Short mmCIF file of C-alpha atoms and ligand atoms in Angstrom, two decimals:
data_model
loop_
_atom_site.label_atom_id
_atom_site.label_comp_id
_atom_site.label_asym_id
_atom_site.label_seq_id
_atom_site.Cartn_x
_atom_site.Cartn_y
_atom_site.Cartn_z
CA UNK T 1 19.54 0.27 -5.94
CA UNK T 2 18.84 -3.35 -6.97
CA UNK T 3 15.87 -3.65 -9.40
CA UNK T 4 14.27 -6.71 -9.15
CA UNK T 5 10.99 -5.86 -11.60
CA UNK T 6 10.74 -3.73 -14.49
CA UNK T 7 7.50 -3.17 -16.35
CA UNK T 8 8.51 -1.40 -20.14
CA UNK T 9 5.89 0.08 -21.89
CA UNK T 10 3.26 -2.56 -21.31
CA UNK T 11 0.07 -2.64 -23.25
CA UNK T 12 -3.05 -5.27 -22.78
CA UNK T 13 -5.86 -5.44 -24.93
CA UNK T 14 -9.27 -7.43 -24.28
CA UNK T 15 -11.10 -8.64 -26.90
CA UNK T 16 -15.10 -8.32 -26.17
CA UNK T 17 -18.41 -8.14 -28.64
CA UNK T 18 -18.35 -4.35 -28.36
CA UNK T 19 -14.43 -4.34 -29.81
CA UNK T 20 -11.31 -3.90 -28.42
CA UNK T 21 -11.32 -2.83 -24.67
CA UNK T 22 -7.66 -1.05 -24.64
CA UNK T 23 -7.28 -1.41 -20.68
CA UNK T 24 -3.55 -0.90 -20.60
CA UNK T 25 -1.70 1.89 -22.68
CA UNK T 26 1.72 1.93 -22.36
CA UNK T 27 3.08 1.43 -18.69
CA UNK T 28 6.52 1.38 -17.42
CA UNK T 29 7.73 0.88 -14.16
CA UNK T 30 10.73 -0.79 -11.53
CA UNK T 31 10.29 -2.26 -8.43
CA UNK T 32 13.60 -2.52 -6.17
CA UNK T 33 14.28 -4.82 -3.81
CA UNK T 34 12.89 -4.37 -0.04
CA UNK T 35 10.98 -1.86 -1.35
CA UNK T 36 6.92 -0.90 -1.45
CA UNK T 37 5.59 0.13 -4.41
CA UNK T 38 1.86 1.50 -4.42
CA UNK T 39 0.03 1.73 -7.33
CA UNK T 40 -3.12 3.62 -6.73
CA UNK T 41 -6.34 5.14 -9.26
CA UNK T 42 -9.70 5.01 -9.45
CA UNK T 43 -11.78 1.76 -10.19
CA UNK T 44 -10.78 0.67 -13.57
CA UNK T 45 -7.90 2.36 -14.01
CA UNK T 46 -6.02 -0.98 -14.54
CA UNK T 47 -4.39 -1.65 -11.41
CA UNK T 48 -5.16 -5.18 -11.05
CA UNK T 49 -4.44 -6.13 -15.25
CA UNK T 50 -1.40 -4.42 -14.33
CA UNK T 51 -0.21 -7.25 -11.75
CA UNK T 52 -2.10 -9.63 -13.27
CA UNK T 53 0.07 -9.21 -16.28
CA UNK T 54 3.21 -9.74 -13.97
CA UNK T 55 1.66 -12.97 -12.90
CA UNK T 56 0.47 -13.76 -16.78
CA UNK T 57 -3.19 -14.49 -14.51
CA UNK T 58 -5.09 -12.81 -17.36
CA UNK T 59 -8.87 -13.93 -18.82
CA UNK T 60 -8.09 -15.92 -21.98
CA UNK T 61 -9.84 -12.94 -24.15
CA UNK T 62 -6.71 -10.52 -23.02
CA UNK T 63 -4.22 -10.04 -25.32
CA UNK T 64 -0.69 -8.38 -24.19
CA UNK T 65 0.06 -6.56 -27.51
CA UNK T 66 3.30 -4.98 -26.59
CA UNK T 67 5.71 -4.31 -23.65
CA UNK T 68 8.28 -6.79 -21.26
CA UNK T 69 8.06 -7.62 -17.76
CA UNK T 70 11.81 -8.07 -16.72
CA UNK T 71 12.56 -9.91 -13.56
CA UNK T 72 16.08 -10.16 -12.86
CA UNK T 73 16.34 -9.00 -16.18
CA UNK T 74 14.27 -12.22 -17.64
CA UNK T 75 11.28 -11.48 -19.90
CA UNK T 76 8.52 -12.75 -17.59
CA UNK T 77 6.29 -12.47 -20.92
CA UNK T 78 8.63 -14.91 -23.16
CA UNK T 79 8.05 -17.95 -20.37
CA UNK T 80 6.58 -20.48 -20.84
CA UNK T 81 3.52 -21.84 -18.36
CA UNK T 82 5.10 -24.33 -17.00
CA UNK T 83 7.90 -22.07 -16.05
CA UNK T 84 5.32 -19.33 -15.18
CA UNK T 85 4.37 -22.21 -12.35
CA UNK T 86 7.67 -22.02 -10.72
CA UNK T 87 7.85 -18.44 -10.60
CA UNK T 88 4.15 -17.90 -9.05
CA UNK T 89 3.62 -18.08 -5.55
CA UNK T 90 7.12 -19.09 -5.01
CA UNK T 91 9.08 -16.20 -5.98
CA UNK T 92 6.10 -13.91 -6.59
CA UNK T 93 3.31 -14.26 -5.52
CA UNK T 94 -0.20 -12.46 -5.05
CA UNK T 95 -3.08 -11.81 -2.14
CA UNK T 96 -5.84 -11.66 -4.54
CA UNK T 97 -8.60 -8.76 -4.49
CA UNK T 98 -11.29 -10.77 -2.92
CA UNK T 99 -9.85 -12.94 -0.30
CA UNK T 100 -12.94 -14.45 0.94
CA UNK T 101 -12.79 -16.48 -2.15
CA UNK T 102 -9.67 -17.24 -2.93
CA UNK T 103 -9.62 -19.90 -0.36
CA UNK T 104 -10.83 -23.39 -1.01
CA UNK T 105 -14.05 -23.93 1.69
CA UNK T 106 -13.52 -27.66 1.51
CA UNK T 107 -9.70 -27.85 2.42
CA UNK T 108 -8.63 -27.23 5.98
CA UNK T 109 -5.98 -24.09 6.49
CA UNK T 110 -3.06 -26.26 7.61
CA UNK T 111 -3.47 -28.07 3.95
CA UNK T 112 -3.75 -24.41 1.82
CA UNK T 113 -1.02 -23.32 3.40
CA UNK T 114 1.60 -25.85 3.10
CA UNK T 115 0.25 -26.19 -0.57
CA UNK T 116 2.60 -24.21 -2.19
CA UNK T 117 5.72 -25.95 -0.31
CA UNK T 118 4.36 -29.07 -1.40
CA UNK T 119 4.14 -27.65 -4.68
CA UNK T 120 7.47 -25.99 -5.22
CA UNK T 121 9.09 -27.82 -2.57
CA UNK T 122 10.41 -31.45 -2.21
CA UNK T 123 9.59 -31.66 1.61
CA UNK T 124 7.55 -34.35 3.51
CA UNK T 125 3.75 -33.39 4.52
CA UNK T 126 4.64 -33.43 7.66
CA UNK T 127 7.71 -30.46 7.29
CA UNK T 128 4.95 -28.54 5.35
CA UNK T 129 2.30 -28.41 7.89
CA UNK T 130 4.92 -27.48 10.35
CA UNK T 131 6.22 -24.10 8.47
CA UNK T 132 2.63 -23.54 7.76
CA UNK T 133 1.94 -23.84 11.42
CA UNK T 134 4.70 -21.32 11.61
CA UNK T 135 3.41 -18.81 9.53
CA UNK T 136 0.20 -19.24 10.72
CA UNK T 137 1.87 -17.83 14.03
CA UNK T 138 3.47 -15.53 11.95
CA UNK T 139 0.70 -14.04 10.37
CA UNK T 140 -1.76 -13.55 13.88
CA UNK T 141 -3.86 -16.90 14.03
CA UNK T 142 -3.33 -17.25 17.72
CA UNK T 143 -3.53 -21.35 18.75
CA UNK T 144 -2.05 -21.84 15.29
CA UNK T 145 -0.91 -25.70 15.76
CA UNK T 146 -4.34 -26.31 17.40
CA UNK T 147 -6.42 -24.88 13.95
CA UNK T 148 -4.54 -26.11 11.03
CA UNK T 149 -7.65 -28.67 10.71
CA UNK T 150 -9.97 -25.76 10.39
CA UNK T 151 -12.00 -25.16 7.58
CA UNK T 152 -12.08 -21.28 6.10
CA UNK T 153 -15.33 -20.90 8.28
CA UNK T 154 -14.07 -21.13 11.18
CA UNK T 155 -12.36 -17.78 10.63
CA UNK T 156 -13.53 -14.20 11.04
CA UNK T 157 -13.10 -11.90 7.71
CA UNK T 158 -9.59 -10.83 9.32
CA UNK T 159 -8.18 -13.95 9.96
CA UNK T 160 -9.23 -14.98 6.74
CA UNK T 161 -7.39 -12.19 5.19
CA UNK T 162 -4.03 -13.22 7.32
CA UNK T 163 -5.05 -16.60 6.18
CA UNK T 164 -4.62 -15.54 2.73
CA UNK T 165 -1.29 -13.63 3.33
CA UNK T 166 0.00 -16.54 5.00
CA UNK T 167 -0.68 -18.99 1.43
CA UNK T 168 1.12 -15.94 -0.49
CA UNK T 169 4.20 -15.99 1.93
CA UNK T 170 4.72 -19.21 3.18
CA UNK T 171 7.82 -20.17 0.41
CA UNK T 172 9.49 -16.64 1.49
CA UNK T 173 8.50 -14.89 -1.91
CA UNK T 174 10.52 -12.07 -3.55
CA UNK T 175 8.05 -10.04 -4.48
CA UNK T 176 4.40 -10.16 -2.77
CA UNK T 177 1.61 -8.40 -4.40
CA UNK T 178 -1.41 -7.25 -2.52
CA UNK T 179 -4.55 -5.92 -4.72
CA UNK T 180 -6.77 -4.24 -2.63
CA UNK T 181 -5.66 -6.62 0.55
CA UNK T 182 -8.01 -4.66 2.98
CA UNK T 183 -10.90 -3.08 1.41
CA UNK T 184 -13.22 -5.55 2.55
CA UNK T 185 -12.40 -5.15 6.38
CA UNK T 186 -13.19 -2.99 8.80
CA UNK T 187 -10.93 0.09 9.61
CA UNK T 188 -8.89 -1.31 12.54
CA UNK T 189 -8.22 -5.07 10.72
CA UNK T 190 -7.09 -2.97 7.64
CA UNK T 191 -4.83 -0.79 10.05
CA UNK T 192 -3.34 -4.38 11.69
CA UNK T 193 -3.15 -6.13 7.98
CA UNK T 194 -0.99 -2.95 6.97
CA UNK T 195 1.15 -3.27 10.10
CA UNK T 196 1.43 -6.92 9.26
CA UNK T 197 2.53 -6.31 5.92
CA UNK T 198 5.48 -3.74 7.18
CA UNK T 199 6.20 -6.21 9.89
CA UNK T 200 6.89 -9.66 7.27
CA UNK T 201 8.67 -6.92 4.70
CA UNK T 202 11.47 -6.42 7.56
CA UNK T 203 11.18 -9.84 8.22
CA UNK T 204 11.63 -11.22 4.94
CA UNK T 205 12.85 -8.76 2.78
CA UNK T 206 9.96 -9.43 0.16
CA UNK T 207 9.38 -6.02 -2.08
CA UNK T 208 6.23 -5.42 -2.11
CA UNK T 209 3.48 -3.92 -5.02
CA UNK T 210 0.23 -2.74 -2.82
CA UNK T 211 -2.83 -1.59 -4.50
CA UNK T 212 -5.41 0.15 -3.30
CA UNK T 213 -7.93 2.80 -4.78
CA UNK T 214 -7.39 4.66 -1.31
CA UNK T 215 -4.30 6.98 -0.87
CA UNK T 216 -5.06 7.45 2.66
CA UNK T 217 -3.69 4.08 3.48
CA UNK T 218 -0.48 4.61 1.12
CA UNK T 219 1.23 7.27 3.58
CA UNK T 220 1.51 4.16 6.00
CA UNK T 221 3.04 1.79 4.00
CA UNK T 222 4.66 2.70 0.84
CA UNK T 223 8.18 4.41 -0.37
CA UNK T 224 6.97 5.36 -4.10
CA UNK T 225 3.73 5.95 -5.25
CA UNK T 226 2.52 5.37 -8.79
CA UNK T 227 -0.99 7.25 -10.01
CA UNK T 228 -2.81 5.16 -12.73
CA UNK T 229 -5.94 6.79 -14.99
CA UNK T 230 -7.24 4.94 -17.93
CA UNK T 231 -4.46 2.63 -18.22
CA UNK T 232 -1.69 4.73 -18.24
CA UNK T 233 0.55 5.98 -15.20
CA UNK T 234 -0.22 9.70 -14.75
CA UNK T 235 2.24 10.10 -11.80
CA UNK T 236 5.18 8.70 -10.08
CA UNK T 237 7.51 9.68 -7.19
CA UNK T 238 8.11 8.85 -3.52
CA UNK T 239 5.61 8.98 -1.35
CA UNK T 240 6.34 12.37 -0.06
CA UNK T 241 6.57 13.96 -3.47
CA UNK T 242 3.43 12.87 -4.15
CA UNK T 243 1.43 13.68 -0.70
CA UNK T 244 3.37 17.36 -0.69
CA UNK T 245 4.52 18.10 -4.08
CA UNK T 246 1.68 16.57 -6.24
CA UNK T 247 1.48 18.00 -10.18
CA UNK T 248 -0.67 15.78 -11.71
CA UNK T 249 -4.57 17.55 -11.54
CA UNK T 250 -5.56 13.68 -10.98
CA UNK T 251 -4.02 13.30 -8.04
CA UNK T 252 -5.11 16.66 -6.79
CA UNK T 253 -8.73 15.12 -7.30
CA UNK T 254 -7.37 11.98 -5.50
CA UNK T 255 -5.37 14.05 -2.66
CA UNK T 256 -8.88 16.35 -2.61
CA UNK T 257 -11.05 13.37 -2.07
CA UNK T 258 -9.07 11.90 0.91
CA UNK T 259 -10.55 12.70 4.74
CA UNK T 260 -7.76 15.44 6.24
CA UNK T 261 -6.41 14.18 9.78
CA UNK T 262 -8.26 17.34 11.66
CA UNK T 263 -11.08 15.19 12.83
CA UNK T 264 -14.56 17.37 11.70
CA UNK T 265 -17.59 15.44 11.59
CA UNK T 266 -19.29 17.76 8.94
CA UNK T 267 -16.27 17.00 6.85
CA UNK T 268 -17.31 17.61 2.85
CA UNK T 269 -15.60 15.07 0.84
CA UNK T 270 -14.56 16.04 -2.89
CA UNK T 271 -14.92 13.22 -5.15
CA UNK T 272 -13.40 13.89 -8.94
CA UNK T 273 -16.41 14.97 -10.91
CA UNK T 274 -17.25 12.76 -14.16
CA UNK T 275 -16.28 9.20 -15.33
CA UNK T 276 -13.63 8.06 -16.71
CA UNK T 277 -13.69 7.44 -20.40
CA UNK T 278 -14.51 4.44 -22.52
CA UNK T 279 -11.59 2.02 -22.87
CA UNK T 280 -12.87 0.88 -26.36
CA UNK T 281 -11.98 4.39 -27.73
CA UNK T 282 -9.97 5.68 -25.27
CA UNK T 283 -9.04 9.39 -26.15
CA UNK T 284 -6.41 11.23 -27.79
CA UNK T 285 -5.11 13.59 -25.57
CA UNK T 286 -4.67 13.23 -21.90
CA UNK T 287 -7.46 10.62 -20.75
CA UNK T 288 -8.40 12.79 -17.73
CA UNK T 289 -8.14 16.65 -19.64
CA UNK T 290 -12.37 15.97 -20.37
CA UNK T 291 -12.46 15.64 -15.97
CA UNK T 292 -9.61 18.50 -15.36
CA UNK T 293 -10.67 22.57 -15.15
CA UNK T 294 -7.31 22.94 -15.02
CA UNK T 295 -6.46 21.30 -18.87
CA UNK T 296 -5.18 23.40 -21.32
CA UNK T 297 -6.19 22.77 -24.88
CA UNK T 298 -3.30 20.76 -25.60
CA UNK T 299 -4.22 18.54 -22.99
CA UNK T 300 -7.39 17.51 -25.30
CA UNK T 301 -5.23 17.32 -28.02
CA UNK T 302 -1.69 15.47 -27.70
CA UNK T 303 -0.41 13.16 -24.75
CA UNK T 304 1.58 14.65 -22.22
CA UNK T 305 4.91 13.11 -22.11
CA UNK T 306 6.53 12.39 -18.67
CA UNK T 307 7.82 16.50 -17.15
CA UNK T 308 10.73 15.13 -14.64
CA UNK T 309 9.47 16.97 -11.49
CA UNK T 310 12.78 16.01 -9.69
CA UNK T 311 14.63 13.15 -8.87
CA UNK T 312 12.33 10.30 -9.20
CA UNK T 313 9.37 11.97 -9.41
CA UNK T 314 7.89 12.65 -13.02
CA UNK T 315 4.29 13.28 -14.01
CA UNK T 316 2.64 14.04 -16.93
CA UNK T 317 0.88 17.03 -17.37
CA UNK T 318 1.45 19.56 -19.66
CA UNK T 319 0.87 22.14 -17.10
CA UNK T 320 4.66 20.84 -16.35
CA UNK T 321 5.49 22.45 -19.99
CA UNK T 322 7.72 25.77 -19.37
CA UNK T 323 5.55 27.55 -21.53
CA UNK T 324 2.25 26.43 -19.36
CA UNK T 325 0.14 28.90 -17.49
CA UNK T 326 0.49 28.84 -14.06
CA UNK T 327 -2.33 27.56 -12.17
CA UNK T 328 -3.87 27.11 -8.75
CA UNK T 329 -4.16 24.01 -7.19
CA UNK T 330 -7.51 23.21 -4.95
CA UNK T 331 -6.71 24.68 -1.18
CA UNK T 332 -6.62 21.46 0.30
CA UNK T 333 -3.01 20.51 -2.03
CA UNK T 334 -1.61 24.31 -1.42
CA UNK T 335 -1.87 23.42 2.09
CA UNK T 336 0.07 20.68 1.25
CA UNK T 337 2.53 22.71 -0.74
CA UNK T 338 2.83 25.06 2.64
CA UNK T 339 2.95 22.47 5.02
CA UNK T 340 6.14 20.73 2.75
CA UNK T 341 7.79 24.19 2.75
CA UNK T 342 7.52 24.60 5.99
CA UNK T 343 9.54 21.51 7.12
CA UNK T 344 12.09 22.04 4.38
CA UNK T 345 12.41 25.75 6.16
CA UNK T 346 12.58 23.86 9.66
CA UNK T 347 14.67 21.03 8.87
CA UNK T 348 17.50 23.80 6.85
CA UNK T 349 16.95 26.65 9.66
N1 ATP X 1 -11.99 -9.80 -19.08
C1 ATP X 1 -12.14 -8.52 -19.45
N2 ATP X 1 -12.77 -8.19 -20.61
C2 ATP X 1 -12.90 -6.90 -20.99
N3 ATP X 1 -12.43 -5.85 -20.29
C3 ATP X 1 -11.81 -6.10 -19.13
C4 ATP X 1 -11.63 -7.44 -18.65
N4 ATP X 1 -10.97 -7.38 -17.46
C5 ATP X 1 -10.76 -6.06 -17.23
N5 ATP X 1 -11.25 -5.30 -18.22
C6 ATP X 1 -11.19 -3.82 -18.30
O1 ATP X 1 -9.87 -3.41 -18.02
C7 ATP X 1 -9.86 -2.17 -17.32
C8 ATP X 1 -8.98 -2.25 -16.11
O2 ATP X 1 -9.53 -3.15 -15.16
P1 ATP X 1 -8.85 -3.44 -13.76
O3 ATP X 1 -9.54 -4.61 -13.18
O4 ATP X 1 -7.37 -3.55 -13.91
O5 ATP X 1 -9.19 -2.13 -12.93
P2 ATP X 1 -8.76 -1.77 -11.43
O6 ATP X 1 -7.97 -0.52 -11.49
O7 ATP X 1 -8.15 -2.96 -10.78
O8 ATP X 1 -10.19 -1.42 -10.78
P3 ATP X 1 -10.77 -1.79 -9.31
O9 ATP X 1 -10.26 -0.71 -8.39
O10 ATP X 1 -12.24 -1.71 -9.51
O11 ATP X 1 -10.30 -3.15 -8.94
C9 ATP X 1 -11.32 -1.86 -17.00
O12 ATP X 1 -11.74 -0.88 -17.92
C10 ATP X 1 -12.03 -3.16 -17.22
O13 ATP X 1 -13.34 -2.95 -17.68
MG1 MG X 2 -8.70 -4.18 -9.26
#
């Protein structure tokens, strides 16, 4: 497969009164081409300095203090800014986490999204507004030609949000990344975005890195999963691996916290107990061992190194050591277990 992206043992430091924040420890990844990547955890876990870093869109106290970000096998992290500018929202580009503000209330839509052509593009106003209008229509915004002199007001929350989408795909980008692109709408827009995503990715071929803190909206959309805690990746694998063969006690707790599809009103929700730890002194073993009963002692101790699982799909844990106890995962992931064994049984018999 064609790898467009990869992340190599990336590390980002932020510099603050209290000392050094280490928010990033050590993350590797690839994105291939056509393909979604999600990267899910729990608030702070890094997700967005992740991308960010890909962009090189980080607060001027950040420091990156080791790693490379190859695209097409260029550092993105030995560019320039002024090559940085023709990179950004031309080949990749980024739906922001708050979308409500990343448009401009004084500019009409037609004008924020031709921007970017006008930008990267030698074309004539005129040719701009008219591929915007076009991916207006693209995107949803029905009597697109008749709106492109709205302001951002003029929009409901969702058609702001397509709004947004259309600014980060109007030059066809290669890679689109979407942090948190729906957590501010309601549970049908979120359902359309997603379908809207899918729908440009055939379209336009763009890979796509989707974030969300969610995992029940990464069975819809995404072909690998990636599990982030503390700034490191605890988990990685395609999506099925890790919805039925999950190894990683953090993404039990994720898997354990997400509604089940048998619709039961009384439905008891497991969140992970505890907080995650303090990025200023982040700890020595695995971050999350202090929030797992199922750590060993090593866990406290050392970090885990990746345990491949199978093909593609690693995680660390050293419950994934040969020598490891075996342990019992919460019923809610052995059903998952069953459920996968099942089909295999079905799909072989
Ligand atoms: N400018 C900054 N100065 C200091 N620390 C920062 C700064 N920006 C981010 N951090 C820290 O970096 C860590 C990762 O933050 P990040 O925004 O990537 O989390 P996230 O996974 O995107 O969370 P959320 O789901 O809430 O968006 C956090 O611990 C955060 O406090
Ligand atoms: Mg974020």
């Amino acid at each position: 497969m064609d790898k467009i992206l990869e992340v190599n043992d990336l590390e980002v430091n932020f510099n603050t009164y209290n000392g050094t924040v280490h928010a990033i420890r050590g993350v590797s990844f690839d994105l291939n081409a056509g393909e979604t990547l999600a990267i899910v955890g729990e608030s702070g876990s890094g997700k967005s300095i992740t991308v960010r870093s890909i962009m090189q869109l980080l607060a001027s106290n950040s420091d990156i203090t080791n790693g490379s970000i190859k695209y097409h096998g260029d550092d993105l992290l030995k560019k320039s800014d002024k090559e940085m500018d023709k990179i950004r929202g031309n080949k990749i580009s980024m739906i922001f986490q708050d979308p409500m503000t990343s448009l401009d209330p004084t500019m009409t839509i037609g004008k924020q999204v031709a921007e970017p052509l006008r930008i990267h593009k030698n074309i004539s106003k005129k040719a701009a507004l008219k591929r915007a209008e076009e991916v207006l229509n693209l995107v949803g915004i029905p009597n697109a030609k008749g709106r492109l002199n709205d302001y951002p007001h003029q929009f409901s929350g969702g058609q702001r949000q397509r709004i947004v989408i259309a600014i980060a795909i109007v030059d066809y980008p290669e890679i689109l990344i979407a942090d948190e692109p729906t957590t501010a709408l309601d549970v049908t827009v979120q359902a359309q975005i997603i379908d809207l995503l899918k729908e440009l990715q055939e379209k336009i071929g763009t890979s796509i890195i989707f974030i969300t803190h969610d995992l029940g909206v990464v069975a819809g959309i995404a072909d690998r999963v990636a599990v982030m805690y503390a700034g490191r990746l605890v988990e990685y694998g395609n999506v099925d691996d890790i919805f039925y063969n999950p190894q990683h006690p953090y993404t039990w707790g994720l898997l354990d916290s997400m509604p089940t599809l048998d619709v039961d009103e009384n439905q008891h929700l497991n969140s992970i107990p505890g907080t995650p730890p303090n990025l200023l002194n982040p700890p020595k073993g695995d971050a999350f061992a202090p929030r797992n009963k199922y750590a060993l002692e090593i866990d406290l101790e050392e970090q885990p190194p990746f345990f491949k699982v199978s093909k593609n799909h690693y995680a660390a844990t050293w419950l994934l050591h040969p020598d490891a106890p075996k342990v019992t995962p919460p019923a809610s992931v052995q059903r998952r277990f069953d459920e996968y064994k099942k089909l295999g049984e079905t799909n072989n018999g």
